[in-house]
CSV table of C-alpha atoms in Angstrom, one decimal:
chain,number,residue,atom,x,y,z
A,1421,UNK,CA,62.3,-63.9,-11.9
A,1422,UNK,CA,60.2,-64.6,-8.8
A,1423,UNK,CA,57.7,-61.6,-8.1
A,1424,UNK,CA,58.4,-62.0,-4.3
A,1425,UNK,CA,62.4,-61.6,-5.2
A,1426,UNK,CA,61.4,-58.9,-7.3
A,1427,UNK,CA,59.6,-57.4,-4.6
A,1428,UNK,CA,62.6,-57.6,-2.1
A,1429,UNK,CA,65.0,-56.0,-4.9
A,1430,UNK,CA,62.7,-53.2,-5.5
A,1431,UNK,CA,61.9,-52.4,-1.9
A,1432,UNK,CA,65.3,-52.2,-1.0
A,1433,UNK,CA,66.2,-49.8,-3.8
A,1434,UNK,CA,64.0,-47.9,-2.9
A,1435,UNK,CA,64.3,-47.4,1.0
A,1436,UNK,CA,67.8,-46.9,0.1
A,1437,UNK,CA,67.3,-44.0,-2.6
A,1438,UNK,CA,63.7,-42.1,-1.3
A,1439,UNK,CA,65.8,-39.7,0.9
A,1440,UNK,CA,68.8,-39.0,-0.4
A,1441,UNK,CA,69.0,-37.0,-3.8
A,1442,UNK,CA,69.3,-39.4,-6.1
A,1443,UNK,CA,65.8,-40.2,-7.1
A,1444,UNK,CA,64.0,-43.1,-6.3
A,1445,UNK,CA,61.7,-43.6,-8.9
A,1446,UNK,CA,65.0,-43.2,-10.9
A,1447,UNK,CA,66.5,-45.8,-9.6
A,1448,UNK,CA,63.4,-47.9,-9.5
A,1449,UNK,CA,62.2,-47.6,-13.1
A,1450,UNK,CA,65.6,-48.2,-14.3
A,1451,UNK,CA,65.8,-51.2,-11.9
A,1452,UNK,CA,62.8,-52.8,-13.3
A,1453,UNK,CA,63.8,-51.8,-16.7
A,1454,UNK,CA,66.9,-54.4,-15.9
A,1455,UNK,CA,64.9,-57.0,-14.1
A,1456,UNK,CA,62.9,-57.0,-17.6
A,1457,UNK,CA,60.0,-56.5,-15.1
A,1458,UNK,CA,56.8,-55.6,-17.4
A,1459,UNK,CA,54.9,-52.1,-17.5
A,1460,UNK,CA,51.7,-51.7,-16.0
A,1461,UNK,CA,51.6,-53.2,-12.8
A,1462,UNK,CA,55.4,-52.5,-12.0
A,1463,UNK,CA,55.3,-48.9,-12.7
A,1464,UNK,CA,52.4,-48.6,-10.4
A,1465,UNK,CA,53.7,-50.8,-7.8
A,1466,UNK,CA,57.3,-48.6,-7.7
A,1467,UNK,CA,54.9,-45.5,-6.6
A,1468,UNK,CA,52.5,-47.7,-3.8
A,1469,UNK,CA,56.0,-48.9,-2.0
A,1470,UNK,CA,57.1,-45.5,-1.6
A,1471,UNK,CA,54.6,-45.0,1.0
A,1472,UNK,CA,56.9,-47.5,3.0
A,1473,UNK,CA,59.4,-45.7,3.3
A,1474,UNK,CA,57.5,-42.3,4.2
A,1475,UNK,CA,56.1,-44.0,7.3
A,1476,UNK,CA,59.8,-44.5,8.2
A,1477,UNK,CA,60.1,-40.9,8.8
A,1478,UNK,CA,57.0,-40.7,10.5
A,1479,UNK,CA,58.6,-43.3,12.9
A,1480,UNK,CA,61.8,-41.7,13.2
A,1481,UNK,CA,60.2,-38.2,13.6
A,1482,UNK,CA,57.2,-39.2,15.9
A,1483,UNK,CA,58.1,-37.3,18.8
A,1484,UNK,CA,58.3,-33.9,16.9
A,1485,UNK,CA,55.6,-34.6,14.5
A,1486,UNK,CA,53.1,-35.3,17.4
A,1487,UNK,CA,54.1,-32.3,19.1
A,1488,UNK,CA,53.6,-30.1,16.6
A,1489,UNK,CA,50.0,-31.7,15.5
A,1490,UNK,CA,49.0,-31.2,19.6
A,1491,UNK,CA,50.4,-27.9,19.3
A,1492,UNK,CA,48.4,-26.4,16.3
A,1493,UNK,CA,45.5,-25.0,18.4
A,1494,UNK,CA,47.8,-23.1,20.8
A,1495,UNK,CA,51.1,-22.8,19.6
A,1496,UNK,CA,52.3,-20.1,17.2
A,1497,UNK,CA,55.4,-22.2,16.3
A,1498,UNK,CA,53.2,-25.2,15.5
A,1499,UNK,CA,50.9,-23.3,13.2
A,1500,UNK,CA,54.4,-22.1,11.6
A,1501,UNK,CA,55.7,-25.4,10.5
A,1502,UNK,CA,52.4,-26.7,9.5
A,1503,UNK,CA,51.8,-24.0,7.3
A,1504,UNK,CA,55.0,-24.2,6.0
A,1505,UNK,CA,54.9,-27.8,4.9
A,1506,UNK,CA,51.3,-26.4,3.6
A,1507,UNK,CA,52.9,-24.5,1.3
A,1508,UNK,CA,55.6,-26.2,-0.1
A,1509,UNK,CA,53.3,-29.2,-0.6
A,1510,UNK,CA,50.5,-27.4,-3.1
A,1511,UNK,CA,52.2,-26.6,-6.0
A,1512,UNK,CA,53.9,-30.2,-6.7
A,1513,UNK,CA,50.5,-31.5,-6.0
A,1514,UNK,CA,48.7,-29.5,-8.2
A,1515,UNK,CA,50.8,-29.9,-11.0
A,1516,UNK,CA,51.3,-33.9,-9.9
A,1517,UNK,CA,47.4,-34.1,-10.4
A,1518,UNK,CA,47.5,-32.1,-13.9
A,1519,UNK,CA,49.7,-34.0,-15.3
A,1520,UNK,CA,49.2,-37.4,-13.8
A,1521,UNK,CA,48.5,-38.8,-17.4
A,1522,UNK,CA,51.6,-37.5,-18.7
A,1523,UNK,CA,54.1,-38.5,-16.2
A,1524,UNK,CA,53.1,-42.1,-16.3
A,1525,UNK,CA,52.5,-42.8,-20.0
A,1526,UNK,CA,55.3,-40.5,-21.3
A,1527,UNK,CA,58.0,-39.8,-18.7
A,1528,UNK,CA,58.0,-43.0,-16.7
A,1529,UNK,CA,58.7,-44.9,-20.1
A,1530,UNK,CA,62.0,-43.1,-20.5
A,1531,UNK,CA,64.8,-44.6,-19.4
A,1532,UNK,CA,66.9,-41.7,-21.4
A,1533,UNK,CA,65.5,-39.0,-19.9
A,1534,UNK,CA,65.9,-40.5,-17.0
A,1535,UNK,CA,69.6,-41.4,-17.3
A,1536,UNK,CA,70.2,-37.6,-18.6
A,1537,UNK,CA,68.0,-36.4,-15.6
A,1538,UNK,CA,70.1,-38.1,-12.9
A,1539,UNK,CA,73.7,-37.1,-14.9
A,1540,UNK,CA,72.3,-33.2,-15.0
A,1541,UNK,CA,71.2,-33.3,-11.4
A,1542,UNK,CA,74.6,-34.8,-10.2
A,1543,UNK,CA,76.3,-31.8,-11.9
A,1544,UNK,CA,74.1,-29.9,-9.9
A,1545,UNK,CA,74.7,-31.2,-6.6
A,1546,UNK,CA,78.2,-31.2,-7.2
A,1547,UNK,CA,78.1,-27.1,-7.7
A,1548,UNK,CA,76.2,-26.9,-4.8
A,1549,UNK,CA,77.8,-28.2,-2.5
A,1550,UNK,CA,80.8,-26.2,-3.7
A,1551,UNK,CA,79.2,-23.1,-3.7
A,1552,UNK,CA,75.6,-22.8,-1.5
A,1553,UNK,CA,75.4,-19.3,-0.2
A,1554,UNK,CA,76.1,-19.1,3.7
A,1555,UNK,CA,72.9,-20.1,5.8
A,1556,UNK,CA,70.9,-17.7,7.6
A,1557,UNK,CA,67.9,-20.7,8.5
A,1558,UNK,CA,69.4,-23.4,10.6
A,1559,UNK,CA,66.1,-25.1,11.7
A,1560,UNK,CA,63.8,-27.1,9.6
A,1561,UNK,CA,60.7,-26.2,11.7
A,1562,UNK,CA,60.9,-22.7,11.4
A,1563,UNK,CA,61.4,-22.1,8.1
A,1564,UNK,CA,59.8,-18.6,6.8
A,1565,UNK,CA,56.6,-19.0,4.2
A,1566,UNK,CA,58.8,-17.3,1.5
A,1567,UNK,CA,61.5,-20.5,1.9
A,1568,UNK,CA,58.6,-23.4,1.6
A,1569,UNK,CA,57.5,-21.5,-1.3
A,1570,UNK,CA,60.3,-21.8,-3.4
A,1571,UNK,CA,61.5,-25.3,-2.2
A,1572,UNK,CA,57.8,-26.4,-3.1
A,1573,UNK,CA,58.4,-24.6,-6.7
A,1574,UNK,CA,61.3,-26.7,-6.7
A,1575,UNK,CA,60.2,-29.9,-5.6
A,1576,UNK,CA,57.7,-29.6,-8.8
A,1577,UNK,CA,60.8,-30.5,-11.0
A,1578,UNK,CA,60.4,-33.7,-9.6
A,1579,UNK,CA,57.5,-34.5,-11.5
A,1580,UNK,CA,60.4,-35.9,-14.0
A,1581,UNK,CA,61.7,-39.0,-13.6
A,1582,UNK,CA,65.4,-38.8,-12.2
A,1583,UNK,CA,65.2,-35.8,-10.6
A,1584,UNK,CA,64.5,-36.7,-7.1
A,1585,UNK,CA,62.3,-35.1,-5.1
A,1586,UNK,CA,64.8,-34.9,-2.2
A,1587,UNK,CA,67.0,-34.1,-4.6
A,1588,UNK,CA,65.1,-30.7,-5.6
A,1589,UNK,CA,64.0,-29.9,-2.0
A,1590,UNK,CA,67.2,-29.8,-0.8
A,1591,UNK,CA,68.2,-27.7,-3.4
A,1592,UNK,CA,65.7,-25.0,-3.6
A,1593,UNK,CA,66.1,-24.8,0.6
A,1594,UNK,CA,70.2,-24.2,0.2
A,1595,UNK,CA,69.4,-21.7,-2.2
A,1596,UNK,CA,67.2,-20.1,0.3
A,1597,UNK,CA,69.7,-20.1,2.3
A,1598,UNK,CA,68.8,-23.2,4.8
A,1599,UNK,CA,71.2,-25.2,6.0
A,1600,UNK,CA,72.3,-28.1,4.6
A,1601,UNK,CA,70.9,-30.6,7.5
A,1602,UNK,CA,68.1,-28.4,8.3
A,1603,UNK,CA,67.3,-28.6,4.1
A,1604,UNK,CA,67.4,-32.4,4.5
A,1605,UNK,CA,65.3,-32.6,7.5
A,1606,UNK,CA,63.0,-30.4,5.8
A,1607,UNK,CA,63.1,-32.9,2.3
A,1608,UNK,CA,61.6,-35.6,5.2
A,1609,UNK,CA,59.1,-33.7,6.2
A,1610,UNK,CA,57.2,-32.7,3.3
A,1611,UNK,CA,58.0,-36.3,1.7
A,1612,UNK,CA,54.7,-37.3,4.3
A,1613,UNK,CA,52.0,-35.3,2.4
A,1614,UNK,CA,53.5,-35.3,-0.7
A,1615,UNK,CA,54.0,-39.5,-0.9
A,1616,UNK,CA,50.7,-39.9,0.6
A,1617,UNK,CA,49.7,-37.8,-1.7
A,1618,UNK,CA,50.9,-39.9,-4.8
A,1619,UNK,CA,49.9,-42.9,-3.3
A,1620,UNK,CA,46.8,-42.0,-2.8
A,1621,UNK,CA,46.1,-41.1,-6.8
A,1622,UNK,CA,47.8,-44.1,-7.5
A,1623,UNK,CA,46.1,-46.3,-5.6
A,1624,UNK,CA,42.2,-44.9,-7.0
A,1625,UNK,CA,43.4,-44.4,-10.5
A,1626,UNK,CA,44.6,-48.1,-10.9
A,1627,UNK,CA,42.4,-49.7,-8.7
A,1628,UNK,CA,40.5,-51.3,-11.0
A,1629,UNK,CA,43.5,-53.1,-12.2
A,1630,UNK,CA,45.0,-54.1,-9.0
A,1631,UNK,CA,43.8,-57.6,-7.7
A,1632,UNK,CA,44.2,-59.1,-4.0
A,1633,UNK,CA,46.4,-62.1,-6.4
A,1634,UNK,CA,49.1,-58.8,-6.0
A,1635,UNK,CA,48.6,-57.8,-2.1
A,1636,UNK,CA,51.0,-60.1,-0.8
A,1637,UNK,CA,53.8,-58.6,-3.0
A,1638,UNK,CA,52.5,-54.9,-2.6
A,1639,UNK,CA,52.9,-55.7,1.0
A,1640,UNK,CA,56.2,-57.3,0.7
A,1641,UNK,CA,57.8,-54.4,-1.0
A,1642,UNK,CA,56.2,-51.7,1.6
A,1643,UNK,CA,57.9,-53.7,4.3
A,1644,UNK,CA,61.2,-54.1,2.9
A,1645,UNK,CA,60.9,-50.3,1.9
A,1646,UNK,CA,60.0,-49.4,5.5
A,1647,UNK,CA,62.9,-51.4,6.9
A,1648,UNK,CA,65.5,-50.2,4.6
A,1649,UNK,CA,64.1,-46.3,4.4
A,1650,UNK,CA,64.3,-46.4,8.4
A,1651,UNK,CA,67.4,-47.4,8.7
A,1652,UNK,CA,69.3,-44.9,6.2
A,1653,UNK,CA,67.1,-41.6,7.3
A,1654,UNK,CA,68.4,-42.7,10.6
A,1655,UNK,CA,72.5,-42.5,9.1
A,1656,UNK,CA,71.5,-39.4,6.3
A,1657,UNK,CA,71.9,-36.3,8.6
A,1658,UNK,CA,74.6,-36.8,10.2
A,1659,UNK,CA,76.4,-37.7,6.7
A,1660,UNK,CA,75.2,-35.3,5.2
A,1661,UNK,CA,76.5,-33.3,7.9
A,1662,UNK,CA,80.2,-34.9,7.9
A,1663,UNK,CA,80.1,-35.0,3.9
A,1664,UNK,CA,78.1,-32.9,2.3
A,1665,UNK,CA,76.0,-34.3,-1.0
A,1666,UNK,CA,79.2,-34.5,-3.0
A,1667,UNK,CA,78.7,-38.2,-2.8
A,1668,UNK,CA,75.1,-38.3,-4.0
A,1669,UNK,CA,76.2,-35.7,-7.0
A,1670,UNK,CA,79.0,-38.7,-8.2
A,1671,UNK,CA,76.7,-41.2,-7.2
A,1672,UNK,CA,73.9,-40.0,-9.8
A,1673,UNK,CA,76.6,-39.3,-12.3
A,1674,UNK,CA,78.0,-42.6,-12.3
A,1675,UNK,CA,74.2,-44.5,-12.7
A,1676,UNK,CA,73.3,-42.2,-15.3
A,1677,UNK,CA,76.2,-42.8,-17.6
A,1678,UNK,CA,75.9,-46.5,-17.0
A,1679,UNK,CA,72.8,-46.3,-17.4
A,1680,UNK,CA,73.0,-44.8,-20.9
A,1681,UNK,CA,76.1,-46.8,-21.6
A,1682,UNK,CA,73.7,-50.1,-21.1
A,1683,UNK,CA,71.2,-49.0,-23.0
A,1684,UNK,CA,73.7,-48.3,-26.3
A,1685,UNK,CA,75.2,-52.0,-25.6
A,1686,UNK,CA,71.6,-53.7,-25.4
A,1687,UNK,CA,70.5,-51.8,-28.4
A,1688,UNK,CA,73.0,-53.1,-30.8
């Protein structure tokens, strides 16, 4: 297969999946595992294109964003929300940067764990949606330091491969009692630091085997992922709000069992 059509397939999976819970890099490693697309460069690129998609929100969100950052010196409100995107940021990045070896050599080369994470996660969803506690926090810019906290803890689960970080942010804010498009609103907004974040590491730990021969498809895939990612955090709240993440949760189940079900038929 072309790189370039690989690069289309790749970025559109993953402006599709980055914002809704059911893991990107999920659905992009197992992707490229059925492309037959190699290790190495692949499993680097899947992390670089992300970035693509993050700027989507930044688009979408300008308005807000740019308030807020024009804010910081003399609003209290501004200094709020920064602080709590602060805080929900540090632990996964922490952890991220521990473990950075671990997750790329070991986790990202299971397409099991993967499977099992995405099947386990749906379960979740599914129970959550049913039965979230009522919400007392009903806007994603005001949420207290004790919330980000936890839906930071939370978002560290992510680390494995399937999970979703949107996924796990959403979660942990529900929990907390935020609701459910406030918790999603919330999922965009720390995705900015935290996908910079990771494709910032990326980018200096494998820079040395990245060539300009590789830009053009880099940039391909970003685009595409920009595009895509745009257009469905523009649809996602108001689902969400209509629907609930029931879908997601069947969504997850159903590639996770196929998924597995693949794997058994290719391995006899």
């Amino acid at each position: 297969m072309s790189d370039w059509i690989a690069a289309i397939i790749l970025g559109i999976v993953e402006g599709v999946t980055e914002f809704i819970p059911v893991s990107s890099t999920g659905h992009l490693l197992l992707t490229k595992s059925l492309l037959g697309l190699p290790n190495g460069f692949w499993d680097t690129f899947a992390v670089l294109i992300q970035l693509g998609a993050i700027l989507a929100v930044v688009a979408l969100y300008f308005g807000k964003l740019w308030k807020a950052l024009i804010g910081l010196p003399t609003s209290a409100e501004a200094r709020g929300f920064a602080l709590s995107v602060l805080i929900a940021f540090i632990p996964g990045a922490v952890l991220g940067l521990a473990l950075h070896g671990v997750i790329k050599e070991v986790l990202f080369e299971s397409p099991r764990l993967i499977c099992w994470s995405l099947i386990i996660g749906g379960v979740g969803l599914l129970a959550l949606d049913r039965w979230a506690p009522a919400p007392r926090e009903e806007d994603a810019m005001k949420l207290s330091w004790k919330t980000s906290l936890v839906v930071g803890l939370f978002q560290t689960l992510a680390l494995i491969p399937g999970v979703s970080r949107s996924g796990a942010t959403i979660v942990g804010s529900m929990l907390m009692r935020v609701e459910k498009k406030a918790a999603a609103e919330f999922s965009f907004f720390l995705a900015i630091p935290t996908m910079a974040g990771a494709f910032a590491v990326d980018l200096y730990k494998n820079k040395d085997a990245l060539s300009m021969d590789q830009a053009g498809v880099i940039a391909l895939g970003f685009a595409v992922s920009f595009i895509v990612g745009f257009i469905v955090v523009r649809a996602l709240v108001d689902f969400v709000g209509r629907h609930g993440f029931a879908p997601f949760a069947w969504w997850r189940i159903v590639v996770g069992a196929g998924g597995l079900i693949w794997m058994a038929i290719a391995s006899q």
